[in-house]
Amino acid sequence: ERQLSALITPSPDPVFLLTAEGLVEAANPAALDALSPSGRSIVGLPLGTLAIGAQLCDELQTAVRESLEHGEPSELPRVWFEPATGPGGWYRFRVFPVQGDEGAVSAYVHAVDVTEAAENEQRLAALALVDPLTGAANRAALYDRLDQALARLERRHANGVAVVMVDLDHFKALNDTSGHHAGDTALVNVAHAL
């Protein structure tokens, strides 16, 4: 038990150990902050009584059960979690089966805040569909939206989809004679007007 405490206590991430019955066997200070609004010990309490919400509790119990049944790690790659203290965010919960000295199998649960990575992924996904100069949807977005429209058309047995194409007359001449800055300004103005 001292080895376990020495292993999990210094972690800045919430780390706790659950029995096969779903009772908290051990928890580090970060887990106590995240899971106990009162700040009291959570050792011996069932997972369902902790401050994690019903949906996350169900998902985590399933991950723990699968991990213990198969003897392999399991993971909740990205779930919304609002700790008892501090702001909510996206967390990855990893569950590892561990065998104690007496042969009992427990689940080692490690929660990692992945909010920054999730937000970066969302920004990158948005950038992949937007022209950086104009802020308008790009060709990839056009194809994506066309695929969605055609799929809707098929599901609803509707008759058609409309596509509008806009061409800027004499744009090349503007770009060549007045410079790329003038061309960029024209593109931004047209995009905003549309």
Short mmCIF file of C-alpha atoms in Angstrom, two decimals:
data_model
loop_
_atom_site.label_atom_id
_atom_site.label_comp_id
_atom_site.label_asym_id
_atom_site.label_seq_id
_atom_site.Cartn_x
_atom_site.Cartn_y
_atom_site.Cartn_z
CA GLU A 1 0.00 0.00 0.00
CA ARG A 2 2.90 2.37 0.72
CA GLN A 3 4.33 1.61 -2.74
CA LEU A 4 0.97 2.41 -4.33
CA SER A 5 0.71 5.66 -2.39
CA ALA A 6 4.24 6.65 -3.40
CA LEU A 7 3.34 5.91 -7.02
CA ILE A 8 0.08 7.85 -7.31
CA THR A 9 0.40 10.69 -4.76
CA PRO A 10 2.81 12.95 -6.71
CA SER A 11 0.79 12.84 -9.94
CA PRO A 12 -0.85 16.16 -10.84
CA ASP A 13 -3.57 14.16 -12.62
CA PRO A 14 -6.46 12.45 -10.82
CA VAL A 15 -5.46 8.83 -10.16
CA PHE A 16 -7.54 6.36 -8.19
CA LEU A 17 -7.89 2.64 -7.66
CA LEU A 18 -11.25 0.86 -7.85
CA THR A 19 -12.13 -2.60 -6.59
CA ALA A 20 -13.99 -5.01 -8.88
CA GLU A 21 -17.14 -3.97 -6.98
CA GLY A 22 -16.60 -0.31 -7.92
CA LEU A 23 -15.41 0.93 -4.53
CA VAL A 24 -12.57 3.45 -4.30
CA GLU A 25 -9.59 1.66 -2.82
CA ALA A 26 -7.07 4.53 -3.00
CA ALA A 27 -6.91 8.03 -4.45
CA ASN A 28 -4.27 10.71 -4.86
CA PRO A 29 -4.83 14.34 -3.80
CA ALA A 30 -5.72 15.38 -7.37
CA ALA A 31 -8.45 12.70 -7.48
CA LEU A 32 -9.74 13.87 -4.11
CA ASP A 33 -9.96 17.46 -5.44
CA ALA A 34 -11.69 16.31 -8.62
CA LEU A 35 -14.12 13.79 -7.15
CA SER A 36 -15.06 15.06 -3.68
CA PRO A 37 -16.85 18.42 -3.43
CA SER A 38 -16.47 18.34 0.35
CA GLY A 39 -12.77 17.47 0.23
CA ARG A 40 -13.39 14.42 2.45
CA SER A 41 -11.80 11.06 1.78
CA ILE A 42 -13.40 9.04 -1.00
CA VAL A 43 -11.77 5.73 -0.03
CA GLY A 44 -14.43 3.08 0.47
CA LEU A 45 -17.09 4.99 -1.47
CA PRO A 46 -18.82 3.57 -4.55
CA LEU A 47 -17.93 5.22 -7.87
CA GLY A 48 -21.57 6.25 -8.32
CA THR A 49 -21.48 8.49 -5.24
CA LEU A 50 -18.56 10.58 -6.51
CA ALA A 51 -18.90 13.91 -8.31
CA ILE A 52 -18.56 12.57 -11.87
CA GLY A 53 -22.10 12.63 -13.25
CA ALA A 54 -24.31 9.68 -14.18
CA GLN A 55 -23.21 9.29 -17.82
CA LEU A 56 -19.48 9.38 -17.07
CA CYS A 57 -20.05 7.02 -14.14
CA ASP A 58 -21.75 4.49 -16.44
CA GLU A 59 -19.05 4.80 -19.11
CA LEU A 60 -16.27 4.47 -16.55
CA GLN A 61 -17.91 1.46 -14.87
CA THR A 62 -18.16 -0.21 -18.28
CA ALA A 63 -14.48 0.52 -19.01
CA VAL A 64 -13.47 -0.83 -15.59
CA ARG A 65 -15.57 -3.98 -16.04
CA GLU A 66 -14.10 -4.62 -19.52
CA SER A 67 -10.57 -4.01 -18.30
CA LEU A 68 -10.94 -6.39 -15.37
CA GLU A 69 -12.76 -9.08 -17.40
CA HIS A 70 -10.21 -9.11 -20.22
CA GLY A 71 -7.13 -8.29 -18.17
CA GLU A 72 -6.25 -5.49 -20.61
CA PRO A 73 -6.23 -1.70 -20.41
CA SER A 74 -9.27 0.19 -21.63
CA GLU A 75 -9.84 3.85 -22.33
CA LEU A 76 -12.43 6.58 -22.60
CA PRO A 77 -10.53 8.69 -25.14
CA ARG A 78 -12.42 11.95 -24.72
CA VAL A 79 -15.26 12.64 -22.32
CA TRP A 80 -16.54 15.87 -20.78
CA PHE A 81 -15.77 15.98 -17.07
CA GLU A 82 -16.47 18.73 -14.56
CA PRO A 83 -14.26 18.22 -11.52
CA ALA A 84 -15.66 19.09 -8.10
CA THR A 85 -13.12 21.92 -7.95
CA GLY A 86 -12.05 23.76 -11.07
CA PRO A 87 -13.47 24.18 -14.56
CA GLY A 88 -14.85 21.40 -16.72
CA GLY A 89 -12.99 20.11 -19.71
CA TRP A 90 -12.28 17.17 -21.97
CA TYR A 91 -10.55 14.28 -20.21
CA ARG A 92 -9.11 10.95 -21.26
CA PHE A 93 -9.68 8.20 -18.71
CA ARG A 94 -7.34 5.22 -18.90
CA VAL A 95 -8.09 2.07 -16.93
CA PHE A 96 -5.44 -0.54 -16.14
CA PRO A 97 -6.04 -3.86 -14.35
CA VAL A 98 -3.65 -4.40 -11.42
CA GLN A 99 -3.30 -7.40 -9.16
CA GLY A 100 -2.75 -6.82 -5.45
CA ASP A 101 -0.63 -8.84 -3.03
CA GLU A 102 -3.58 -11.01 -2.00
CA GLY A 103 -4.52 -11.76 -5.62
CA ALA A 104 -7.43 -9.34 -5.80
CA VAL A 105 -7.71 -7.48 -9.08
CA SER A 106 -8.35 -3.74 -9.02
CA ALA A 107 -8.62 -1.06 -11.67
CA TYR A 108 -6.04 1.72 -11.75
CA VAL A 109 -7.80 4.79 -13.24
CA HIS A 110 -5.81 7.73 -14.58
CA ALA A 111 -7.63 10.87 -15.78
CA VAL A 112 -5.76 13.31 -18.04
CA ASP A 113 -7.04 16.75 -19.03
CA VAL A 114 -6.94 16.83 -22.86
CA THR A 115 -8.97 20.03 -23.26
CA GLU A 116 -6.18 21.96 -24.99
CA ALA A 117 -5.55 19.14 -27.47
CA ALA A 118 -9.30 18.80 -28.15
CA GLU A 119 -9.64 22.53 -28.77
CA ASN A 120 -6.61 22.48 -31.09
CA GLU A 121 -8.15 19.60 -33.07
CA GLN A 122 -11.41 21.55 -33.40
CA ARG A 123 -9.53 24.63 -34.62
CA LEU A 124 -7.57 22.56 -37.15
CA ALA A 125 -10.73 20.87 -38.38
CA ALA A 126 -12.36 24.27 -38.86
CA LEU A 127 -9.29 25.63 -40.65
CA ALA A 128 -9.33 22.67 -43.03
CA LEU A 129 -12.73 23.82 -44.32
CA VAL A 130 -12.14 27.58 -44.46
CA ASP A 131 -10.10 29.81 -46.76
CA PRO A 132 -7.62 31.61 -44.50
CA LEU A 133 -7.80 34.87 -46.46
CA THR A 134 -11.55 35.33 -46.83
CA GLY A 135 -12.94 33.17 -44.05
CA ALA A 136 -15.30 31.63 -46.61
CA ALA A 137 -15.84 27.92 -47.06
CA ASN A 138 -13.15 26.35 -49.26
CA ARG A 139 -13.26 23.58 -51.87
CA ALA A 140 -13.07 20.83 -49.24
CA ALA A 141 -16.08 22.39 -47.47
CA LEU A 142 -17.92 22.60 -50.81
CA TYR A 143 -17.40 18.89 -51.47
CA ASP A 144 -18.39 18.04 -47.89
CA ARG A 145 -21.58 20.08 -48.09
CA LEU A 146 -22.42 18.68 -51.52
CA ASP A 147 -22.04 15.15 -50.15
CA GLN A 148 -24.33 16.05 -47.24
CA ALA A 149 -26.91 17.65 -49.57
CA LEU A 150 -26.89 14.64 -51.90
CA ALA A 151 -27.27 12.27 -48.97
CA ARG A 152 -30.23 14.33 -47.67
CA LEU A 153 -31.68 14.34 -51.17
CA GLU A 154 -31.48 10.57 -51.32
CA ARG A 155 -33.02 10.08 -47.85
CA ARG A 156 -35.92 12.43 -48.57
CA HIS A 157 -36.45 11.29 -52.15
CA ALA A 158 -36.31 14.94 -53.22
CA ASN A 159 -35.71 16.23 -56.72
CA GLY A 160 -32.57 18.34 -56.79
CA VAL A 161 -29.77 20.41 -55.35
CA ALA A 162 -28.81 23.91 -56.44
CA VAL A 163 -25.21 25.08 -56.78
CA VAL A 164 -24.30 28.70 -57.45
CA MET A 165 -20.97 29.61 -59.02
CA VAL A 166 -19.58 33.14 -58.85
CA ASP A 167 -16.89 34.36 -61.22
CA LEU A 168 -15.11 37.68 -60.79
CA ASP A 169 -14.71 39.36 -64.16
CA HIS A 170 -11.31 40.91 -64.78
CA PHE A 171 -9.90 39.66 -61.47
CA LYS A 172 -6.58 38.66 -63.04
CA ALA A 173 -6.20 42.12 -64.54
CA LEU A 174 -6.86 43.73 -61.12
CA ASN A 175 -4.33 41.43 -59.49
CA ASP A 176 -1.71 42.08 -62.20
CA THR A 177 -2.10 45.87 -62.42
CA SER A 178 -2.89 46.84 -58.82
CA GLY A 179 -1.02 44.07 -57.02
CA HIS A 180 -1.90 41.06 -54.90
CA HIS A 181 -2.97 43.20 -51.95
CA ALA A 182 -5.70 44.81 -54.09
CA GLY A 183 -6.74 41.37 -55.36
CA ASP A 184 -6.85 40.02 -51.81
CA THR A 185 -8.95 42.99 -50.69
CA ALA A 186 -11.37 42.39 -53.56
CA LEU A 187 -11.70 38.71 -52.67
CA VAL A 188 -12.34 39.51 -48.99
CA ASN A 189 -14.97 42.13 -49.91
CA VAL A 190 -16.78 39.75 -52.28
CA ALA A 191 -16.68 36.94 -49.73
CA HIS A 192 -18.18 39.19 -47.06
CA ALA A 193 -20.83 40.47 -49.49
CA LEU A 194 -21.90 36.91 -50.27
#
